XYZ file of C-alpha atoms in Angstrom:
642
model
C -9.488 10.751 45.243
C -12.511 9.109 44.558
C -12.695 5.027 44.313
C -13.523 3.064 41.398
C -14.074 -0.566 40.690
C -12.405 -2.709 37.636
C -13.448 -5.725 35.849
C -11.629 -6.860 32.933
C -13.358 -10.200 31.240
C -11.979 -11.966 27.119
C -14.386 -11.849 24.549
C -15.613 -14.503 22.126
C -12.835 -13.036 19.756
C -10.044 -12.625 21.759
C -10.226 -9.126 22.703
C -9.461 -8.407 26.439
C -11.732 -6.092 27.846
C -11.276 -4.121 31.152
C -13.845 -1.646 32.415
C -13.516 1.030 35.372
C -16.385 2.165 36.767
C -16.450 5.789 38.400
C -19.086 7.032 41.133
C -20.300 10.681 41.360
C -21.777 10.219 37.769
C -18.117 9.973 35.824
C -18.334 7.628 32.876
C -16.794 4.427 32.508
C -13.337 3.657 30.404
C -13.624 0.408 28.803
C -10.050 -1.636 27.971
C -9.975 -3.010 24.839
C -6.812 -4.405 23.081
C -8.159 -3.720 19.640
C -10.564 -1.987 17.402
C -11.891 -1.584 13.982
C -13.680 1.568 12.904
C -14.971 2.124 9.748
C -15.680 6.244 8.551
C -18.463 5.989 5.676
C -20.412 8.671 3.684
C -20.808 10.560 0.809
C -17.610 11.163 -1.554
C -17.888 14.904 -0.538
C -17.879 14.027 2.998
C -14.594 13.980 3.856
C -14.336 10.804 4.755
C -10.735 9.894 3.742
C -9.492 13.209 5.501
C -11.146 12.115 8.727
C -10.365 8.837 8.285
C -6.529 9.740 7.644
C -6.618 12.480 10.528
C -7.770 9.479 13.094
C -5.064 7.635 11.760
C -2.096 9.649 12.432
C -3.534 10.464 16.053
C -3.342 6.753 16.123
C 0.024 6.478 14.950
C 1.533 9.459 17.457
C -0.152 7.781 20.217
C 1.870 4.504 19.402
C -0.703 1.949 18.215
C 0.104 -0.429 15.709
C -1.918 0.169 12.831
C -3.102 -0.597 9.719
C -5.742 1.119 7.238
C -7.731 0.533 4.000
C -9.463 3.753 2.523
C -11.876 2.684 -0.361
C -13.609 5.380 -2.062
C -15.470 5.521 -5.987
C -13.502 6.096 -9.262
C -15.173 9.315 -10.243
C -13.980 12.415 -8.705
C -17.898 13.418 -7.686
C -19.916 10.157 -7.753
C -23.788 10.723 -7.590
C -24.450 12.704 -3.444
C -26.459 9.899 -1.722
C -25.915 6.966 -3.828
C -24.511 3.474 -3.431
C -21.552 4.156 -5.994
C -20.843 6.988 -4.602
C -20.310 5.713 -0.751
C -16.528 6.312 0.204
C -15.128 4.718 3.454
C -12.426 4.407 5.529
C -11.189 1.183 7.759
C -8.783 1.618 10.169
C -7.502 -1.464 12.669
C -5.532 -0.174 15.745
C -4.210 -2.407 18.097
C -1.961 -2.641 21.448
C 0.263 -5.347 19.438
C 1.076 -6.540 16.395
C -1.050 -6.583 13.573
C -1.045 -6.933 10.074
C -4.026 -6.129 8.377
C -7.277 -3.378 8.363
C -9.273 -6.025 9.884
C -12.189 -8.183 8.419
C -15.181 -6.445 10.007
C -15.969 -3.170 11.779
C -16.651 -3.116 15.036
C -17.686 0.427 14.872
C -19.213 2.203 11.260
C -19.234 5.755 11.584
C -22.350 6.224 8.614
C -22.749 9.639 6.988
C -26.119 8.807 5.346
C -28.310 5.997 4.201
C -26.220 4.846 1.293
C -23.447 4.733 3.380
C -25.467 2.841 6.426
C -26.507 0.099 3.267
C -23.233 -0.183 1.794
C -21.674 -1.266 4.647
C -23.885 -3.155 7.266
C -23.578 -6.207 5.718
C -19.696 -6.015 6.769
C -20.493 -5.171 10.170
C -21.091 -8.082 12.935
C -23.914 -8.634 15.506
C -23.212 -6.423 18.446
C -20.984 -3.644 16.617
C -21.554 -0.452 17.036
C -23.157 2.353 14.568
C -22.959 5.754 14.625
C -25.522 7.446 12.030
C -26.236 11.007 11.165
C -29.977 11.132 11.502
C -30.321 14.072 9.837
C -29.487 12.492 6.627
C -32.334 9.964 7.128
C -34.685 11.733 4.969
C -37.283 10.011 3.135
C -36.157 10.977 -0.117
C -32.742 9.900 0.633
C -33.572 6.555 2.221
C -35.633 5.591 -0.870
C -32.914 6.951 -2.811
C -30.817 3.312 -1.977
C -34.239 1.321 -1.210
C -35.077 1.793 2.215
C -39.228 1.351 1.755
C -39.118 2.450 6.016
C -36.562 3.906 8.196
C -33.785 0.980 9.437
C -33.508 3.296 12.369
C -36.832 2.945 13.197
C -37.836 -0.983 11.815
C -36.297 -3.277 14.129
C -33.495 -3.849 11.481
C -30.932 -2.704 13.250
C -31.886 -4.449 16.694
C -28.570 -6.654 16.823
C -26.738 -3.667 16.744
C -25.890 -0.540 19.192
C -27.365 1.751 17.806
C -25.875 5.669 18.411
C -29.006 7.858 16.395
C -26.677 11.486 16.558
C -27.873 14.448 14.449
C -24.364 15.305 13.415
C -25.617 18.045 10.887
C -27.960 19.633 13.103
C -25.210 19.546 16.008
C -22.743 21.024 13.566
C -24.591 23.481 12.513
C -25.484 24.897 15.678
C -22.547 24.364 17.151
C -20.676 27.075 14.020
C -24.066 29.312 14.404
C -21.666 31.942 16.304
C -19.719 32.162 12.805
C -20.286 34.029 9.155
C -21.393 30.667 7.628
C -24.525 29.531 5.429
C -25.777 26.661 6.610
C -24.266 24.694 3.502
C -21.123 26.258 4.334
C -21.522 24.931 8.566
C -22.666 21.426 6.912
C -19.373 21.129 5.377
C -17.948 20.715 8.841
C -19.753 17.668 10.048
C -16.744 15.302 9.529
C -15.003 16.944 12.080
C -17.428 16.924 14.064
C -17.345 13.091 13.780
C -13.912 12.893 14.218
C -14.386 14.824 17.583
C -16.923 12.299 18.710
C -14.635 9.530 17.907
C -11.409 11.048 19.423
C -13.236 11.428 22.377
C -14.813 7.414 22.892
C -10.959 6.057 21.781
C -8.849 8.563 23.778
C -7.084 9.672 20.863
C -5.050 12.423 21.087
C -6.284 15.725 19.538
C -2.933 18.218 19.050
C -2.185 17.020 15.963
C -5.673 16.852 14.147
C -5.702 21.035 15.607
C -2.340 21.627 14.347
C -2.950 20.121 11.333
C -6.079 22.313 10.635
C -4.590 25.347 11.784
C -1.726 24.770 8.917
C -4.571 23.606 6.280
C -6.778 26.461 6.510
C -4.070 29.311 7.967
C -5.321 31.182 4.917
C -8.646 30.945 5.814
C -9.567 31.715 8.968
C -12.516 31.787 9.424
C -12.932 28.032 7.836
C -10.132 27.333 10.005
C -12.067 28.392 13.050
C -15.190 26.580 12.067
C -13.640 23.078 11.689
C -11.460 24.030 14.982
C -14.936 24.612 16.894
C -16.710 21.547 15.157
C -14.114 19.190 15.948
C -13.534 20.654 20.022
C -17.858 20.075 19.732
C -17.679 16.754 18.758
C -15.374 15.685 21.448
C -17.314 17.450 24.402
C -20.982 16.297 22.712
C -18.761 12.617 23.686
C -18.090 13.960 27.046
C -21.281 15.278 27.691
C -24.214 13.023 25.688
C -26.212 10.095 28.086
C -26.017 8.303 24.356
C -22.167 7.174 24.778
C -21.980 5.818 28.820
C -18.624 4.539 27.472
C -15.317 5.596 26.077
C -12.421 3.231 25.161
C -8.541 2.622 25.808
C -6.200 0.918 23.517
C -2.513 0.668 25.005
C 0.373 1.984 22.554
C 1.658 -1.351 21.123
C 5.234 -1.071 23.173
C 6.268 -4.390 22.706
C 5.232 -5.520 19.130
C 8.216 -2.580 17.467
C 12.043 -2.504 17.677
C 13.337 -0.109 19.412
C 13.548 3.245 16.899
C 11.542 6.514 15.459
C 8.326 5.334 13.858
C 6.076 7.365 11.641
C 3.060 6.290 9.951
C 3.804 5.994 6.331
C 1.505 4.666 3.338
C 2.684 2.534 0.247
C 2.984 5.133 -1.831
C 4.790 7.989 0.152
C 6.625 4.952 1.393
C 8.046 3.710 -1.906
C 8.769 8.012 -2.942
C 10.982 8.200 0.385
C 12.835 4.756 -0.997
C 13.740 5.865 -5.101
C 14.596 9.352 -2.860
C 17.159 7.634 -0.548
C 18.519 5.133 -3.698
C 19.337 7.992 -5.701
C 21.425 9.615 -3.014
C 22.775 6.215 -1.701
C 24.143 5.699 -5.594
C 25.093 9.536 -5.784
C 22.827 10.078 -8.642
C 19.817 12.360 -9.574
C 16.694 11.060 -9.518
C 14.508 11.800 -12.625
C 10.947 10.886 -12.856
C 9.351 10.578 -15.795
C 5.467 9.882 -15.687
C 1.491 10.555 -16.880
C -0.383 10.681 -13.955
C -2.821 7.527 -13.841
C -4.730 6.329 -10.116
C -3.328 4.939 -7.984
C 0.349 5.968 -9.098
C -0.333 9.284 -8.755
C 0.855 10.043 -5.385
C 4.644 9.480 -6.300
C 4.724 11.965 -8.568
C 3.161 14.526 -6.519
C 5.531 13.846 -3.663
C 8.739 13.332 -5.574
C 7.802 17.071 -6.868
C 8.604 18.444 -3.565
C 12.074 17.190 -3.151
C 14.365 19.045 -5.417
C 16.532 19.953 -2.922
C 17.166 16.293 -3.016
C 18.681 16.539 -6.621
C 14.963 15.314 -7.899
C 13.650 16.186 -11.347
C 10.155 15.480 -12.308
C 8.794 15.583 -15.854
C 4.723 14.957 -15.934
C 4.414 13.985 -19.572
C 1.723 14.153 -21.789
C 1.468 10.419 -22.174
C 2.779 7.343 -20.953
C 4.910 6.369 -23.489
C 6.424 10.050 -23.249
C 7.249 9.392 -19.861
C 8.963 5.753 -20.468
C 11.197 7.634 -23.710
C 12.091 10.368 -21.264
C 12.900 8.538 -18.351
C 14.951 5.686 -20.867
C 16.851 9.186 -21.784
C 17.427 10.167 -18.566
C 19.676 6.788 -17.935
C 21.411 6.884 -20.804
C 22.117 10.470 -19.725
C 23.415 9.084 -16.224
C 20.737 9.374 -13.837
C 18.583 6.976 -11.767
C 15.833 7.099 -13.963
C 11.950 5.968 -13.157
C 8.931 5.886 -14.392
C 5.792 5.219 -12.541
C 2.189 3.795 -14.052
C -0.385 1.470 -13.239
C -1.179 -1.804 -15.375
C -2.984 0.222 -18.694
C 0.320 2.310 -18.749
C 2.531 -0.621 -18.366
C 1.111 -1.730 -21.592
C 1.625 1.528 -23.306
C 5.614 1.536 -22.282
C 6.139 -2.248 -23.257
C 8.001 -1.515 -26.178
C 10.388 1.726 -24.300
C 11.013 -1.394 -21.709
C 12.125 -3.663 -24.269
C 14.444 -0.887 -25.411
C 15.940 -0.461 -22.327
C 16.476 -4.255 -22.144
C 18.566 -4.149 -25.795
C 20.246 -1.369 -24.278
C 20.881 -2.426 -21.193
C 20.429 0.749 -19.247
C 19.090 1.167 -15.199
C 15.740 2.081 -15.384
C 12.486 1.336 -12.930
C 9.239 0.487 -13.821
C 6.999 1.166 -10.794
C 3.712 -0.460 -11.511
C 1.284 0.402 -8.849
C -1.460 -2.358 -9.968
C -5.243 -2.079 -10.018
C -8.143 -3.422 -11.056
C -8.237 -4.526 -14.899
C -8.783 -5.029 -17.901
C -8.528 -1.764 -19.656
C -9.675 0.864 -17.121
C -11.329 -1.585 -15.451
C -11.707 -0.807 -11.323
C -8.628 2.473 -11.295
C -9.828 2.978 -7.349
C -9.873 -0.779 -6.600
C -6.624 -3.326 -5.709
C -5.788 -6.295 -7.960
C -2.411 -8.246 -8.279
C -3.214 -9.641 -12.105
C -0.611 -7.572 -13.911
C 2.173 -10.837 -12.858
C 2.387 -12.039 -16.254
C 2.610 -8.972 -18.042
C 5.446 -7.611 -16.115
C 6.986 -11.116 -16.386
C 5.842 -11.235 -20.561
C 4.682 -8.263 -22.153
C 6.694 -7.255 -24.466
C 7.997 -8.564 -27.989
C 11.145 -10.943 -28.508
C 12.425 -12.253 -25.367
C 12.601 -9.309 -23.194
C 13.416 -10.632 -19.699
C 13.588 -8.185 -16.852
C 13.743 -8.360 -13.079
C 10.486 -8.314 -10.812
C 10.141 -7.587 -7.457
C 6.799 -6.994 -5.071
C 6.650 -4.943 -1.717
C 4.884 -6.818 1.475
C 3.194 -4.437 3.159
C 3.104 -0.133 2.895
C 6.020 0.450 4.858
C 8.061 -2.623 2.908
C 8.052 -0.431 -0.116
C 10.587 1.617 1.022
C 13.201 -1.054 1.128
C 11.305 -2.401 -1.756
C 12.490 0.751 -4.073
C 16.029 0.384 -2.830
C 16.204 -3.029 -3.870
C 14.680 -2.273 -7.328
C 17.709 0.295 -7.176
C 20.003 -1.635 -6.376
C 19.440 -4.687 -8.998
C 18.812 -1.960 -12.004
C 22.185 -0.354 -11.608
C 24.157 -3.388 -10.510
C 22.983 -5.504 -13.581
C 22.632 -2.428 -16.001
C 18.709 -3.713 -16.380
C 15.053 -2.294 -16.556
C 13.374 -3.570 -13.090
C 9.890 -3.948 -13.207
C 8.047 -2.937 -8.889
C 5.194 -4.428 -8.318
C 3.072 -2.796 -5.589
C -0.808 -2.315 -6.014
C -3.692 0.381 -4.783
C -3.982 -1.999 -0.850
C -0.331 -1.342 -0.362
C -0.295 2.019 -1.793
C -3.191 3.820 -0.314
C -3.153 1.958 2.781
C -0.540 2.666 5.959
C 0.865 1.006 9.034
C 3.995 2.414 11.171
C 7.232 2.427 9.622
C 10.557 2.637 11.509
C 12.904 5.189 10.127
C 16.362 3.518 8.779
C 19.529 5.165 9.873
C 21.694 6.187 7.698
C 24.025 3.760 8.193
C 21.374 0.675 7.633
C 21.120 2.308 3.911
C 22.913 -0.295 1.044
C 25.552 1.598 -0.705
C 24.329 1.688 -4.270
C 27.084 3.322 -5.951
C 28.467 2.141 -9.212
C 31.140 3.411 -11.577
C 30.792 4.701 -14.712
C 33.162 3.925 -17.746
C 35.890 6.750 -17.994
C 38.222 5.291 -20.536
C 38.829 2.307 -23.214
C 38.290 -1.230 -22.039
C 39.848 -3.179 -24.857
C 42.826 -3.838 -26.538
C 42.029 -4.767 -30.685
C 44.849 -7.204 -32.072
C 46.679 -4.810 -33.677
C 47.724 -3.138 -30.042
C 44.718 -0.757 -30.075
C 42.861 0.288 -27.467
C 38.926 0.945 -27.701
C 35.786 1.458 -26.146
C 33.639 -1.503 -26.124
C 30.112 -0.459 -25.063
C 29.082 -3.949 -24.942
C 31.684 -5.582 -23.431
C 30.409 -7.574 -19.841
C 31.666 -7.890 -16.011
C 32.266 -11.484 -16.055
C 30.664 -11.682 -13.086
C 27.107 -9.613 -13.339
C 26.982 -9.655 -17.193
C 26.406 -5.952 -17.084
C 27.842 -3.485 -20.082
C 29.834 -0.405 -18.643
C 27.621 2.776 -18.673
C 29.142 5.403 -20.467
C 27.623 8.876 -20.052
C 27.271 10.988 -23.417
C 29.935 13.163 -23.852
C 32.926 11.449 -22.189
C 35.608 11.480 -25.265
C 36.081 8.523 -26.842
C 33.183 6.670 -25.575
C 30.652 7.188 -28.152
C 28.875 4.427 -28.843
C 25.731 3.109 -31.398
C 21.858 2.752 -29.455
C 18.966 1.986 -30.279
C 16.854 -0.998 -30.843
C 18.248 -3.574 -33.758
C 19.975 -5.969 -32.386
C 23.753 -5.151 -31.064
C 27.139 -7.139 -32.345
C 28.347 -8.801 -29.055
C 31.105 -6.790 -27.401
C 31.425 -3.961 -29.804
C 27.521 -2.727 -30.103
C 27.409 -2.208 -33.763
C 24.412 -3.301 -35.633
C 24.504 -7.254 -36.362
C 22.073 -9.371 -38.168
C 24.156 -12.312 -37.709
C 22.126 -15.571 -36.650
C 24.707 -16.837 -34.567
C 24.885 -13.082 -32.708
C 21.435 -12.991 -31.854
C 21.362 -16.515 -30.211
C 24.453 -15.515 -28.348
C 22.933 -11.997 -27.210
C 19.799 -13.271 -26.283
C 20.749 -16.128 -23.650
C 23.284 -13.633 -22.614
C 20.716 -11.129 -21.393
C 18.421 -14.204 -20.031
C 21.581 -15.088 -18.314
C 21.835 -11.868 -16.939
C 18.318 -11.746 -15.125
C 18.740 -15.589 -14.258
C 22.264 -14.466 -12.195
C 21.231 -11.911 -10.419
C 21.727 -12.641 -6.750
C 18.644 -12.295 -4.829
C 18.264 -14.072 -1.183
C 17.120 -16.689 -0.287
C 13.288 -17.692 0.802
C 12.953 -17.662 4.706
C 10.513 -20.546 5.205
C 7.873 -19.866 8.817
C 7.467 -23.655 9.604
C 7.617 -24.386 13.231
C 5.492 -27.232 13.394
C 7.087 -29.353 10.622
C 4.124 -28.988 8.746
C 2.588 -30.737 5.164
C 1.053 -27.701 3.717
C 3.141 -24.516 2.738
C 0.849 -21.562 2.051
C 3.128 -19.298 -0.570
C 2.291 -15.651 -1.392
C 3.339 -12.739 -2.784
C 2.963 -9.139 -2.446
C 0.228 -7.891 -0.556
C -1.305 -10.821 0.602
C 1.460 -11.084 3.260
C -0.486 -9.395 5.518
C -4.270 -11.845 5.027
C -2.219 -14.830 4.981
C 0.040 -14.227 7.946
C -3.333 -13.431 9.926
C -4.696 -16.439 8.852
C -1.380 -18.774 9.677
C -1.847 -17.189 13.034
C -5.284 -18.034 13.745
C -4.481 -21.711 12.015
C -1.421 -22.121 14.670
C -3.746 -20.754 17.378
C -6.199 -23.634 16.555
C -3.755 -26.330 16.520
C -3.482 -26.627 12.848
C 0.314 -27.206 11.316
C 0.805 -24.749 8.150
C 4.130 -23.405 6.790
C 4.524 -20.252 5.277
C 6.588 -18.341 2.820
C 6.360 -14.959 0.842
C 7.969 -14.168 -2.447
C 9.288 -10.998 -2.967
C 11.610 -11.286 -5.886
C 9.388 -13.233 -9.011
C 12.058 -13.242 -11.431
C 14.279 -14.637 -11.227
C 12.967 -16.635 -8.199
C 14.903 -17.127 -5.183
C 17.360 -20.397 -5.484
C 16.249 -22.304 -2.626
C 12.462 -22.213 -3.992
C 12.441 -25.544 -5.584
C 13.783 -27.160 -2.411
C 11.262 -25.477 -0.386
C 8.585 -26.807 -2.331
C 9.329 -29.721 -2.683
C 9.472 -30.559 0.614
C 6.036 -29.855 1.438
C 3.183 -32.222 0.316
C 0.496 -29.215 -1.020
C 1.460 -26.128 -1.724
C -1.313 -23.465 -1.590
C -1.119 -19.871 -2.866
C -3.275 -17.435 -2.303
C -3.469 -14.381 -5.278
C -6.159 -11.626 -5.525
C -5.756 -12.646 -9.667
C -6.859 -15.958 -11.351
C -3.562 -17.819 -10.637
C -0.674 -16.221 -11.903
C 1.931 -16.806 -9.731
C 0.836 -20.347 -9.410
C 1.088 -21.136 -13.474
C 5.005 -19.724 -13.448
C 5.408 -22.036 -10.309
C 3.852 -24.924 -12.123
C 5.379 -24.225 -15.128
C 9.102 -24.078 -13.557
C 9.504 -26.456 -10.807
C 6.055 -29.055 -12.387
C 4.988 -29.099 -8.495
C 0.503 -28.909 -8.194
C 0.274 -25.762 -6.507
C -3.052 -25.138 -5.923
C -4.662 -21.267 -6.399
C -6.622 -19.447 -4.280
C -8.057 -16.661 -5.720
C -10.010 -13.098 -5.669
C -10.574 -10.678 -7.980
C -13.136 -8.549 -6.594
C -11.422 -5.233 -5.809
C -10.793 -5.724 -2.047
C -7.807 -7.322 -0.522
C -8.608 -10.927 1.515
C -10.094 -10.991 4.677
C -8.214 -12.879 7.204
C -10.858 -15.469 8.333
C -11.889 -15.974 4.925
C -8.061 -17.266 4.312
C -8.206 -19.118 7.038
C -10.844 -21.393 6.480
C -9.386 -22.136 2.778
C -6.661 -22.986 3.957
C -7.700 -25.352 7.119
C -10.025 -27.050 4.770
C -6.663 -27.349 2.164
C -4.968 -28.890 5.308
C -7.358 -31.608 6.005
C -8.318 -32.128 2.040
């Protein structure tokens, strides 16, 4: 066995570094405790796919992850331009973290519009990958390069890897029945070779995976097989990359359990999936497909073995007015959207709410207004979930944390829709939903039990000694009307949307009524029981950052790098915005400035304002990206000390 020396040395950042050094010409394996590596190129690159196949290497190695794929609204945006750049982040780590990371420390860039469209993210010292053979002078001047940034001294504060990707691809596949358009296509695996190679990542899956993609094409199958095995011994082989890279599996930062990596959306399908059979009901999912939504519909389609029915309709408000049937009918009825759609089903919603039937509105929010940014995140769709319909309408609202929080997220929309006999209005958004992290699989036994009965017989006695069905008659302690499923004798009862007599649901006009029934169905939402806020505060600290959503992830970062400094700061995340947690008042209130941090213009901090008169002050962003962590950070020191 031959010897080796070791050095191991902390970097400006943080990041431990360890290096072994091998004699007899063997190349050196750097230590690192974390990366960032960014995948950018054309929209017909692949990017995403590589991006996700690097990913769940990642995962099945056991590094805590977290990702943040951003690619262009159209479904082929201009080859070669700045619009049409789509990228992929993903943050791996040996312990916990919480968000895709603020900067790359490694771009992976297709082409020149990709190389453009990102370098400004990337700091001095980072690495870049490029694909010369992109660097044509058409192409180049295509985005505004006047000369070559490989060749101008531009990129001088950077290490710089110049690989001909294309060219090596292409030769590489020569041995197969391809054009050379048709070899091209296989460049991103190439890439992903390369990379699995300088991070140690493991490579059965990515081969197993495109074995099972292409089984019915074999000789495609073959071709990305071969580009992907080049890639990874061009790594091995090339003078260019002296250095590859270990990051530990995160042991410590998980309970002990079976972990998958999971995305928002999948995430939140597995959770209406396991709520369904946790109340003993079908699912039924009725929905127009709309970005970033999408993705639930497609994967609740797969699971009818699981008693789930899917109905794509041919609008939104089609979907709303099936899935509103669907609970009257007895099921656990959803309907999924984004924020356009969510103003299209307003007036189903307030239906449900007169009815008082289960239903779930899963609003997977984006940028706005209109079709504003459909690829982009936003969290600006508060109000209207809170407002937007006529009369007063109220209705639950709850918000997922992170990706693998909206599975427990779904289950507690569940759980409040059936209990209370109300329409629940999820609040996730395109971060949380296209973006993934490791998610522990629940056992069974960990699962709420979400069952509730259903009326069978009358349930009230008239003076005269006779006994009735009263389809509005409440629990005295939920407020809830008994669901009564069409077709059980002697339970038919009047629906539909003028306003209902109090107990016995026939149509009233009566002033005094319609007072009565609507604080009764405000008192409804107002009782539910939700927990309590779990306050972070181990310094005793003046200034309480308060978020909700997907922001968990920024701001815990940047409470972390606060506390590392020395600076006090409290934190607290909402997840259920109506009705608010009890305790909130009290938790304000003891805190001299309350911050909060929204990727909208301050929407959460008016209904805090509004309801408890305390000054919170707003952060906000509303530029299509989720927070970076340092960028937080620095708000909020200079909120501390203001």
């Amino acid at each position: 066995m031959t010897s080796q020396v070791s050095r191991t040395t902390e970097q400006a950042d943080g990041t431990v570094v360890g290096e072994q050094r091998r004699p007899g010409g063997v190349k050196a394996v750097r230590r690192l405790d974390r990366v960032i590596i960014r995948f950018a190129g054309d929209s017909g690159d692949g990017m995403q796919l590589t991006g996700d196949r690097f990913t769940s290497e990642t995962a099945s190695f056991g590094n805590d992850l977290s990702t943040l794929p951003n690619f262009p609204a159209e479904i082929r945006a201009p080859a070669g331009t700045l619009p049409g750049v789509s990228s992929f982040q993903l943050h791996f780590a040996d312990h916990d973290i919480l968000t895709p990371g603020d900067a790359p420390n490694v771009l992976v860039a297709m082409n020149p519009a990709a190389l453009k469209a990102n370098i400004g993210d990337l700091p001095r010292g980072a690495e870049i990958i490029v694909n010369t053979d992109e660097f044509t002078k058409r192409a180049m001047q295509k985005v505004g390069y006047d000369a070559s940034p490989l060749e101008d001294g531009s990129l001088d504060g950077y290490s710089l890897h110049p690989v001909p990707l294309t060219t090596l691809t292409v030769e590489a596949l020569k041995e197969f029945d391809l054009t050379r358009k048709e070899a091209e296509r296989s460049k991103n695996m190439f890439a992903l070779g390369l990379l699995s190679w300088m991070y140690h990542r493991p490579t059965e899956g990515t081969e197993r995976f495109l074995k099972q993609k292409f089984a019915r094409k074999p000789e495609v199958m073959n071709a990305n097989l071969a580009a992907f095995r080049a890639g990874w011994n061009f790594g091995e082989t090339t003078e260019d990359f002296a250095v590859s890279y270990e990051i530990a599996p995160a042991s410590t930062a998980f309970p002990v359990g079976t972990y998958r990596n999971i995305s928002g959306n999948l995430a939140l399908a597995y959770g209406l999936v396991a709520a369904s059979r946790q109340a003993g009901l079908p699912l039924f999912l009725g929905s127009y497909p709309i970005t970033p939504a999408s993705d639930i519909l497609h994967e609740l389609s797969k699971h009818k073995n699981f008693g789930v029915r899917t109905f794509q309709a041919e609008d939104e408000i089609a979907g709303i007015g099936a899935a509103l049937g669907a609970a009257f009918g007895g099921s656990l009825a959803v309907t999924t959207t984004s924020g356009p759609g969510v103003a299209l089903k307003a007036e189903t919603v307030g239906l449900a709410v007169s009815l008082e039937l289960p239903l779930l509105v899963v609003d997977i929010q984006r940028g706005g207004p209109s079709t504003g940014l459909p690829t982009k995140t936003e969290q600006a769709d508060l109000l209207q979930a809170m407002y937007g319909r006529n009369g007063e309408a109220p209705v639950p609202v709850i918000a997922p944390r992170t990706p693998a929080d909206c599975f427990d997220a779904a289950l507690e929309a569940a759980r409040i829709a059936l209990t209370y006999r109300t329409p629940v209005m999820l609040l996730s958004d395109g971060y949380l939903a296209n973006g993934s992290e490791p998610w522990r699989i629940p056992e069974l036994t960990e699962l709420p039990d979400l069952r509730v009965p259903f009326a069978t017989g009358p349930n009230h006695t008239l003076d005269d000694g006779t006994e009735v069905f009263w389809p509005y008659k409440r629990d005295p302690q939920t407020l809830a009307r008994p669901w009564a499923i069409p077709g059980t004798p002697g339970l038919e009862h009047r629906i539909g949307g003028i306003e209902k007599q109090d107990g016995t649901g026939n149509i009233s006009y009566d002033p005094a009524n319609h007072d009565f029934m609507v604080r009764t169905r405000q008192a409804k939402i107002d009782g539910i029981d939700v927990p309590d806020i779990e306050v972070d505060d181990p310094d005793g600290a003046r200034t309480l950052v308060l978020g909700w959503g997907s922001t968990y992830g920024p701001i815990t970062a940047a409470v972390r790098r606060l506390r590392r400094a020395g600076e006090p700061i409290a934190q607290a995340h909402l997840r259920h915005l109506n009705p608010f947690p009890r305790n909130l008042g009290a938790v304000l209130g003891r805190y001299d400035k309350v911050v909060i941090p929204e990727m909208n213009l301050g929407q959460l901090a008016a209904l805090v304002r509004a309801k408890y008169l305390v000054d919170a002050h707003s952060y906000n962003q509303v530029n299509g990206m989720p927070f970076k962590a340092e960028q937080l950070a620095e708000a909020l020191k200079e909120a501390i000390h203001d």
